[in-house]
Amino acid sequence: MLVLTNPGRYVSGRGVVLDSQGPVLVSEPRSSVEFSNDTGVMIHCSAHGSPLPRIDWLMGDGSPVLPIPHIREMLVNGSMYFLPFGAESYRHDVHSAVYRCQASNSVGRVLGREITVKAVVRQKYEVQVRDAYVLVGNTGVLRCEIPSFAKDYVKVTSWVQDSIFNIFPTHESVEVHQVDMQ
């Protein structure tokens, strides 16, 4: 969206008359940005125009994004930097939110696309396999239970029996046919 407020000419600081141009986004981030809390992430946005546009960031609801010490910084080049953080510093309103880049000058403003930012908090977890009861000769299904916070980032690649035998499933469960008593 481009809003023109004052099209025409303006005088630069050196007294030169220049044609004015509304801001045009040159680069903006993908619509989805995921990052690890161990690494943080720099999100770039830039624009050109005359006079040179100012870059600001807005939340999904249109409110301005402000720096939060040790969590989120706004850089003079228009980038937004999410610093690495410990699991205890996770904030849903910051680390799982929608943002927009805005470029503005005296001629107008332009809004970038909505960007969904999601921080993935690295933490230890264990997968579980619950006992499955089945009648002899029938099919048994074993399910790999992954904690909900890790489920989107973990893929079951194989099942291991006695640290030797690998079974490669097509889903998160494995079917065992012709169950025998042991």
mmCIF file of C-alpha atoms in Angstrom:
data_model
loop_
_atom_site.group_PDB
_atom_site.id
_atom_site.type_symbol
_atom_site.label_atom_id
_atom_site.label_comp_id
_atom_site.label_asym_id
_atom_site.label_seq_id
_atom_site.Cartn_x
_atom_site.Cartn_y
_atom_site.Cartn_z
ATOM 1 C CA MET A 1 0.000 0.000 0.000
ATOM 2 C CA LEU A 2 1.417 3.401 -1.009
ATOM 3 C CA VAL A 3 0.050 6.605 0.482
ATOM 4 C CA LEU A 4 1.143 9.853 -1.223
ATOM 5 C CA THR A 5 0.975 12.898 1.007
ATOM 6 C CA ASN A 6 3.086 15.562 -0.720
ATOM 7 C CA PRO A 7 4.072 14.807 -4.332
ATOM 8 C CA GLY A 8 6.257 17.336 -6.191
ATOM 9 C CA ARG A 9 9.664 18.914 -5.629
ATOM 10 C CA TYR A 10 11.690 19.694 -2.556
ATOM 11 C CA VAL A 11 14.920 21.514 -1.752
ATOM 12 C CA SER A 12 17.804 19.454 -0.399
ATOM 13 C CA GLY A 13 20.041 20.629 2.440
ATOM 14 C CA ARG A 14 22.463 21.991 -0.183
ATOM 15 C CA GLY A 15 19.794 24.128 -1.830
ATOM 16 C CA VAL A 16 19.378 21.826 -4.845
ATOM 17 C CA VAL A 17 15.840 21.365 -6.137
ATOM 18 C CA LEU A 18 15.068 17.659 -6.438
ATOM 19 C CA ASP A 19 12.065 15.744 -7.717
ATOM 20 C CA SER A 20 10.354 13.954 -4.892
ATOM 21 C CA GLN A 21 9.495 10.280 -5.066
ATOM 22 C CA GLY A 22 7.483 8.191 -2.680
ATOM 23 C CA PRO A 23 9.196 5.259 -1.002
ATOM 24 C CA VAL A 24 9.648 1.989 -2.878
ATOM 25 C CA LEU A 25 10.608 -1.160 -0.994
ATOM 26 C CA VAL A 26 13.856 -2.575 -2.365
ATOM 27 C CA SER A 27 14.057 -5.606 -0.103
ATOM 28 C CA GLU A 28 11.833 -7.121 2.522
ATOM 29 C CA PRO A 29 11.894 -10.454 4.327
ATOM 30 C CA ARG A 30 10.045 -13.645 3.439
ATOM 31 C CA SER A 31 6.524 -13.942 4.804
ATOM 32 C CA SER A 32 7.697 -16.434 7.452
ATOM 33 C CA VAL A 33 10.879 -16.218 9.526
ATOM 34 C CA GLU A 34 11.821 -18.960 12.000
ATOM 35 C CA PHE A 35 14.932 -18.856 14.141
ATOM 36 C CA SER A 36 16.521 -20.617 17.079
ATOM 37 C CA ASN A 37 16.774 -18.906 20.437
ATOM 38 C CA ASP A 38 20.487 -19.895 20.356
ATOM 39 C CA THR A 39 21.229 -17.820 17.266
ATOM 40 C CA GLY A 40 18.766 -14.943 17.070
ATOM 41 C CA VAL A 41 18.002 -13.410 13.675
ATOM 42 C CA MET A 42 18.456 -10.179 11.733
ATOM 43 C CA ILE A 43 15.461 -9.196 9.590
ATOM 44 C CA HIS A 44 16.241 -6.689 6.844
ATOM 45 C CA CYS A 45 14.056 -4.147 5.098
ATOM 46 C CA SER A 46 15.208 -1.352 2.796
ATOM 47 C CA ALA A 47 13.641 1.208 0.484
ATOM 48 C CA HIS A 48 14.573 4.030 -1.848
ATOM 49 C CA GLY A 49 12.818 7.292 -2.576
ATOM 50 C CA SER A 50 13.445 11.018 -2.554
ATOM 51 C CA PRO A 51 13.884 12.189 0.104
ATOM 52 C CA LEU A 52 15.447 9.002 1.497
ATOM 53 C CA PRO A 53 12.740 6.998 3.303
ATOM 54 C CA ARG A 54 12.827 6.149 6.974
ATOM 55 C CA ILE A 55 12.284 2.466 7.860
ATOM 56 C CA ASP A 56 10.035 1.590 10.793
ATOM 57 C CA TRP A 57 8.551 -1.701 11.943
ATOM 58 C CA LEU A 58 4.934 -2.252 12.932
ATOM 59 C CA MET A 59 3.207 -5.071 14.759
ATOM 60 C CA GLY A 60 0.439 -6.938 12.941
ATOM 61 C CA ASP A 61 -2.136 -4.645 14.580
ATOM 62 C CA GLY A 62 -0.358 -1.523 13.259
ATOM 63 C CA SER A 63 1.232 -0.435 16.547
ATOM 64 C CA PRO A 64 4.904 0.613 16.397
ATOM 65 C CA VAL A 65 7.614 -1.906 17.271
ATOM 66 C CA LEU A 66 9.851 -0.630 20.053
ATOM 67 C CA PRO A 67 13.235 -1.945 21.137
ATOM 68 C CA ILE A 68 13.272 -4.260 24.150
ATOM 69 C CA PRO A 69 16.659 -4.401 25.905
ATOM 70 C CA HIS A 70 18.433 -7.748 25.443
ATOM 71 C CA ILE A 71 15.543 -9.102 23.311
ATOM 72 C CA ARG A 72 14.790 -6.966 20.223
ATOM 73 C CA GLU A 73 16.729 -4.066 18.684
ATOM 74 C CA MET A 74 15.862 -1.651 15.893
ATOM 75 C CA LEU A 75 18.963 -0.741 13.863
ATOM 76 C CA VAL A 76 19.572 2.554 12.028
ATOM 77 C CA ASN A 77 19.814 0.724 8.681
ATOM 78 C CA GLY A 78 16.165 -0.369 9.039
ATOM 79 C CA SER A 79 16.869 -3.909 10.212
ATOM 80 C CA MET A 80 15.185 -5.503 13.201
ATOM 81 C CA TYR A 81 17.435 -7.756 15.299
ATOM 82 C CA PHE A 82 16.164 -10.492 17.603
ATOM 83 C CA LEU A 83 18.996 -11.297 19.982
ATOM 84 C CA PRO A 84 19.816 -14.834 21.146
ATOM 85 C CA PHE A 85 17.963 -15.543 24.393
ATOM 86 C CA GLY A 86 17.513 -18.179 27.070
ATOM 87 C CA ALA A 87 14.316 -20.223 27.270
ATOM 88 C CA GLU A 88 13.278 -18.249 30.360
ATOM 89 C CA SER A 89 13.296 -14.988 28.323
ATOM 90 C CA TYR A 90 10.837 -16.231 25.692
ATOM 91 C CA ARG A 91 7.961 -13.802 25.105
ATOM 92 C CA HIS A 92 5.050 -14.962 22.981
ATOM 93 C CA ASP A 93 4.111 -11.369 22.056
ATOM 94 C CA VAL A 94 7.617 -10.829 20.643
ATOM 95 C CA HIS A 95 8.925 -14.232 19.553
ATOM 96 C CA SER A 96 5.718 -15.537 17.941
ATOM 97 C CA ALA A 97 4.188 -12.480 16.322
ATOM 98 C CA VAL A 98 3.343 -10.738 13.051
ATOM 99 C CA TYR A 99 5.423 -7.750 11.903
ATOM 100 C CA ARG A 100 5.419 -5.346 8.939
ATOM 101 C CA CYS A 101 8.111 -3.107 7.531
ATOM 102 C CA GLN A 102 7.088 0.477 6.727
ATOM 103 C CA ALA A 103 9.055 2.954 4.608
ATOM 104 C CA SER A 104 8.022 6.607 4.738
ATOM 105 C CA ASN A 105 9.168 10.030 3.615
ATOM 106 C CA SER A 106 7.516 13.426 3.085
ATOM 107 C CA VAL A 107 5.859 12.126 -0.097
ATOM 108 C CA GLY A 108 4.167 9.084 1.409
ATOM 109 C CA ARG A 109 4.580 5.665 2.937
ATOM 110 C CA VAL A 110 4.536 2.055 1.836
ATOM 111 C CA LEU A 111 3.817 -1.035 3.943
ATOM 112 C CA GLY A 112 5.552 -4.331 3.349
ATOM 113 C CA ARG A 113 3.929 -7.755 3.574
ATOM 114 C CA GLU A 114 3.029 -9.329 6.890
ATOM 115 C CA ILE A 115 5.906 -11.363 8.311
ATOM 116 C CA THR A 116 5.215 -14.134 10.788
ATOM 117 C CA VAL A 117 8.171 -14.445 13.160
ATOM 118 C CA LYS A 118 8.568 -17.582 15.232
ATOM 119 C CA ALA A 119 11.389 -18.343 17.651
ATOM 120 C CA VAL A 120 12.087 -22.006 18.274
ATOM 121 C CA VAL A 121 13.332 -22.557 21.821
ATOM 122 C CA ARG A 122 16.003 -25.221 21.987
ATOM 123 C CA GLN A 123 15.423 -27.519 24.927
ATOM 124 C CA LYS A 124 15.912 -31.135 25.882
ATOM 125 C CA TYR A 125 13.091 -33.582 25.406
ATOM 126 C CA GLU A 126 12.467 -37.299 25.305
ATOM 127 C CA VAL A 127 10.276 -39.257 22.957
ATOM 128 C CA GLN A 128 8.010 -41.909 24.414
ATOM 129 C CA VAL A 129 6.687 -45.201 23.114
ATOM 130 C CA ARG A 130 3.688 -46.435 25.048
ATOM 131 C CA ASP A 131 2.995 -50.124 25.521
ATOM 132 C CA ALA A 132 0.664 -51.519 22.889
ATOM 133 C CA TYR A 133 -1.508 -54.492 23.767
ATOM 134 C CA VAL A 134 -2.489 -56.804 20.929
ATOM 135 C CA LEU A 135 -3.802 -60.323 20.555
ATOM 136 C CA VAL A 136 -1.404 -62.908 19.167
ATOM 137 C CA GLY A 137 -1.613 -63.038 15.380
ATOM 138 C CA ASN A 138 -3.051 -59.533 15.023
ATOM 139 C CA THR A 139 -1.425 -56.262 13.995
ATOM 140 C CA GLY A 140 0.068 -54.036 16.686
ATOM 141 C CA VAL A 141 0.704 -50.319 16.255
ATOM 142 C CA LEU A 142 3.513 -48.549 18.096
ATOM 143 C CA ARG A 143 3.377 -44.756 18.183
ATOM 144 C CA CYS A 144 6.264 -42.407 18.761
ATOM 145 C CA GLU A 145 5.035 -39.642 21.101
ATOM 146 C CA ILE A 146 6.937 -36.408 20.670
ATOM 147 C CA PRO A 147 6.288 -33.437 23.021
ATOM 148 C CA SER A 148 4.017 -30.839 21.400
ATOM 149 C CA PHE A 149 6.659 -28.078 21.522
ATOM 150 C CA ALA A 150 9.035 -30.180 19.385
ATOM 151 C CA LYS A 151 6.547 -31.979 17.125
ATOM 152 C CA ASP A 152 6.766 -29.486 14.231
ATOM 153 C CA TYR A 153 10.561 -29.774 14.119
ATOM 154 C CA VAL A 154 11.139 -33.507 14.598
ATOM 155 C CA LYS A 155 10.644 -36.270 12.073
ATOM 156 C CA VAL A 156 10.632 -39.972 12.941
ATOM 157 C CA THR A 157 13.257 -41.503 10.657
ATOM 158 C CA SER A 158 13.527 -45.012 12.056
ATOM 159 C CA TRP A 159 12.707 -47.340 14.915
ATOM 160 C CA VAL A 160 15.543 -49.285 16.513
ATOM 161 C CA GLN A 161 15.193 -52.722 18.079
ATOM 162 C CA ASP A 162 17.924 -54.021 20.411
ATOM 163 C CA SER A 163 20.291 -51.256 19.187
ATOM 164 C CA ILE A 164 20.820 -53.230 15.966
ATOM 165 C CA PHE A 165 17.693 -53.636 13.848
ATOM 166 C CA ASN A 166 16.330 -50.504 12.102
ATOM 167 C CA ILE A 167 12.742 -50.244 10.930
ATOM 168 C CA PHE A 168 12.016 -47.359 8.563
ATOM 169 C CA PRO A 169 8.385 -46.233 8.921
ATOM 170 C CA THR A 170 6.287 -44.269 6.490
ATOM 171 C CA HIS A 171 4.546 -42.358 9.326
ATOM 172 C CA GLU A 172 5.089 -41.616 13.015
ATOM 173 C CA SER A 173 3.801 -45.072 13.850
ATOM 174 C CA VAL A 174 4.945 -48.507 12.805
ATOM 175 C CA GLU A 175 2.770 -51.556 12.252
ATOM 176 C CA VAL A 176 3.991 -54.908 13.475
ATOM 177 C CA HIS A 177 2.234 -57.761 11.659
ATOM 178 C CA GLN A 178 1.822 -61.325 12.931
ATOM 179 C CA VAL A 179 2.698 -60.635 16.567
ATOM 180 C CA ASP A 180 4.305 -63.650 18.271
ATOM 181 C CA MET A 181 4.600 -64.421 21.994
ATOM 182 C CA GLN A 182 8.093 -64.177 23.470
#
